């Protein structure tokens, strides 16, 4: 059987205007990769966000990062100031991956 | 010279305004009529390309008059200064706090391309010519207001340690201001129209001239859908702010009109500059504000410029500014 | 007067039908040729807007005859009643259960806009005029059949406690029926065409008239791709049901033809009403059925109306109904 | 280190025609938000679902909800009758979030 | 309360050119379904992948499978040779579902 | 006969090349100007449909000369054989390994439809006619090079046990080769143009002829955006390979020119065959290579054909090949 390694998965839903800053932070803290679902809508504390048309002002993105626990902690911490004034949530869960060195 | 009433009715019964009305009704009633986003963006790019290109060709065939430099300076001045007036009005007459007032003000210094295009359609319908370089004024007016808006917002105390992080004009906002897609396409098409002149027009006309007004009508249908769906956001905005969305274009329009008259523009040119000053951005400025003034609430400034000022200008403003221009020109 | 054979060959060799055939072949062979969904939706909105607008302008220039009210009542009557006939046939000749038979029946009372548009292209190619208000009949026929279909479905015992939850015409379905995007756009464009008349046509013609048939051809290419990919779904549907997809349009078409003759429509009008009665919905009705009759299987009703009845009408039906109309008109 | 709170994540894949009813239920049981990936395809008991074209009849949506356990239980329970006759699956997992009061 | 059953969730991010092979494998090992998010971008060992335009050569897809543990193991194992020379990651996590027989 | 300089300047100042330049500049400066992907795909489908249809109608009205069979065989021969030459050059002059050299070589045996279309625009601007069946040559040249590329790649030892798994021409690649969307649409439209001839052209002209050049200009704006964003990928490719992206089209173009001269094509036809031989695929072949030669790196072959050879041909190549064709024809 293939050997699996424990990692953290972080899902960030954030308004499009803030996605770039979040992604720069993710890379800065040393995550080796990320995946973006570019166009999601939703509802949260700041009300419905689904007006994709015209501008990105009311659009969300979903960013998924798989990373080692220490890096995951950094991402969670540093996401907080970045999300001040912006719509966004950060969700952490446990996952397993195959190639340890890849993450 | 048409009477104001004739102008108003003629405008109301044009396919453009009727399709807009159809969209508003459908959006308001929550019909599932929807134009795919890609089509909608494509139509808006088309309008910018076409209006830019035609402006450039016009300039090429009529030559560069001395007025043009003055006109371009005027455009910059209007975009830089109108937000100051708007800000003062907002802080006096509404309860918006500093960042929100600054953000809204920035929108009214900038322009709405679709309102401008609708105004050229209005003029075209009546065969009234205008100076080609008014399109360059349009391109120049899109973004300076953002800078003024951000300066106005500085008046609020930065709250807490995070505030220090965002520089005044971040790289992201600077790019938004100078390399904004709309500005680049409008300006670039204008330049290409200018360079290629009538030869270029032969190539482009079947796409950018013939179907132009019909495409505009379809685009206005889509705008109507957006506006109709946002009409209920009114209440969140508050009546004093809604009122601002009506009187600010009137004030801005009159300022634009007088300025255009002062530098000697034609009847068509005066109408268009009034429309530029009266209209408010709902694409470029919101995006810039969201990045650089996140404390301001997009649920205020987007419905205000999109669902109040835009329809007001489209239906009432354009014929009104035109009637005023006729009146001034006729004096 | 053309012979049926000439009509059939002329139809087969038109760019419209050939592009449809190209699409069917490419879809069937699993070519990766694909038209982006946004473009495809855009083309279909274009066709509705154009056909609606032209119908309205036509009505404006020809005036409202007395026949129009009769025609509109006829349209409603056809859409409400045809599903009853379809249901009876399905319950007799196929093994479909009550909900599936009711759902399929609803499709055949409603109409296919593209089939209608292709028929106007067929008439236009032969310079045969038709009454502008036939477009209003089209708009009126889209949704009443949904109501009949739901009534027919009530004949099945509600199974279990959940059944009681869904009211007969839920808010969602009611909106689908009355505020469906297609109906709103078609009806709205018709009204705008009527209001703006020839002036409006001057503005819209370069977009809605000149390239109309070419856009239709491209859209049929896309329809062909969809049909080609669904051709293998035949088997799941079963032969008795497939046969229904062929004879039901023939029966509906003849009823439509006789009704149109009875109220005194022209040759072109008769052909079009026959096409309306013969065609089956594959967008509006499936969406409504999925919400309000979830027990019915979309893998039956979508391929049936899309992959069987639609191509049949496009290739065989239109020239056939037209030949029949000529024969009746010539009597 | 930032304090994390345990929540449940619910992923619902459902045909587009039923998404509205599911979302209304999610709000009715008291979830404070949700995220929608509007256009996913898939295969399940009801065969392949990926015909985005023409109508939404063969299209799926993915709805993600982060909620406290009791609310998550309600969502799972109440999703069952709503999914009768419709294509759809409901998947629950453990996640952690930062701001407890937000969910 | 509704009875929940433990399953594995596998998220595979893979370049579009390889998605078909992965999906065929998923069905071949006996998974009863899958969900596809057709258009995601990302960054990993092979650099940024987000050029959706023109061709699918620089586009990713996200494939989600819920399956019993044995099948999940097969998917993880067999995904490895298929991902050689291709951009892609495989992530496993624990989830719960309602209808056991459905997966 | 124009001088080369006149041709070059005329080309540079055409709206088509200027819009391309605007796109490159905007992309390079990271402007957020972007054309929605669906629109971009729609435009490219439009260009293929239009060029195919027009070629077919041309063939129908000019009749099938004996040359046509010879021309089609020539097209196949060029596409099959050019990769061998390209491969030899790459292995001699660059450090690319076997799979990468084979993958790049395949691109240069195939063609770029947009380059071809731009060349027809160039000719159209100068009212120079060409043989309609050159479009059929275009369709035939798209995919044979893929087969040669895969054969060349076999020269590398299969590494490890997995290599044995992928058959030479998998079902997937075979479909890519024979049922590729572009090939099907181009070939199908060509056939429909041929069958419907001038009647068909009456229907299609308002869409496929009148706005053709303007649509091309808009599409080139989009291509420019893509190229501008990829310009920085240069460095990863390495200078010897970049140089290949310049001299290979020159060599291929000259071979195509001489071959076209040998079989007696007209001035326009010679220019176009030179362009076909000179141009490199950046859609069809990359997709096929990614599936069947995954060891080759797309970050080499995509920027090479898209960001180097494509602009080179568009700006320098087309007027150059045309000047050479004039020179040969004038001998
Ligand atoms: N409880 C939740 N579950 C899933 N997604 C959520 C939840 N709350 C918020 N979101 C997503 O996060 C975005 C921003 O949330 P908020 O900052 O609360 O407005 C929303 O638009 C949703 O897309
Ligand atoms: N085992 C599974 N793993 C992931 N997604 C699934 C699975 N089964 C079903 N789905 C998704 O849920 C939708 C409905 O499933 P079903 O009701 O089984 O037809 C499918 O179209 C898939 O998108
Ligand atoms: N650490 C990660 N977290 C989330 N997604 C990742 C990660 N690494 C890679 N990916 C995704 O997997 C794709 C292929 O990764 P790779 O094979 O490493 O280039 C990337 O384009 C990302 O979309
Ligand atoms: Na203004
Ligand atoms: Na019918
Ligand atoms: Na070539």
GROMACS .gro file of C-alpha atoms in nm, chain F residues 5 43 50 92 113 118 129 156 167 173-174 180 209-210 221 232 234 240 268 284-285:
model
   21
  976UNK     CA    1   0.899   4.831  -4.754
 1014UNK     CA    2  -1.449   3.450  -3.243
 1021UNK     CA    3  -1.620   3.206  -4.232
 1063UNK     CA    4   2.148   2.002  -3.431
 1084UNK     CA    5  -0.539   2.921  -3.876
 1089UNK     CA    6  -0.460   3.731  -4.137
 1100UNK     CA    7  -0.740   3.682  -5.544
 1127UNK     CA    8   1.377   0.797  -2.755
 1138UNK     CA    9   0.000   0.287  -2.766
 1144UNK     CA   10  -0.510   1.114  -3.012
 1145UNK     CA   11  -0.667   0.958  -3.318
 1151UNK     CA   12  -1.054   1.782  -3.412
 1180UNK     CA   13  -1.813   3.853  -4.528
 1181UNK     CA   14  -1.901   4.206  -4.418
 1192UNK     CA   15  -0.639   4.206  -3.001
 1203UNK     CA   16   0.831   3.675  -2.036
 1205UNK     CA   17   1.096   3.355  -2.346
 1211UNK     CA   18   1.875   2.877  -2.952
 1239UNK     CA   19  -0.228   3.492  -5.385
 1255UNK     CA   20  -0.449   2.166  -3.190
 1256UNK     CA   21  -0.097   2.030  -3.171
   0.00000   0.00000   0.00000
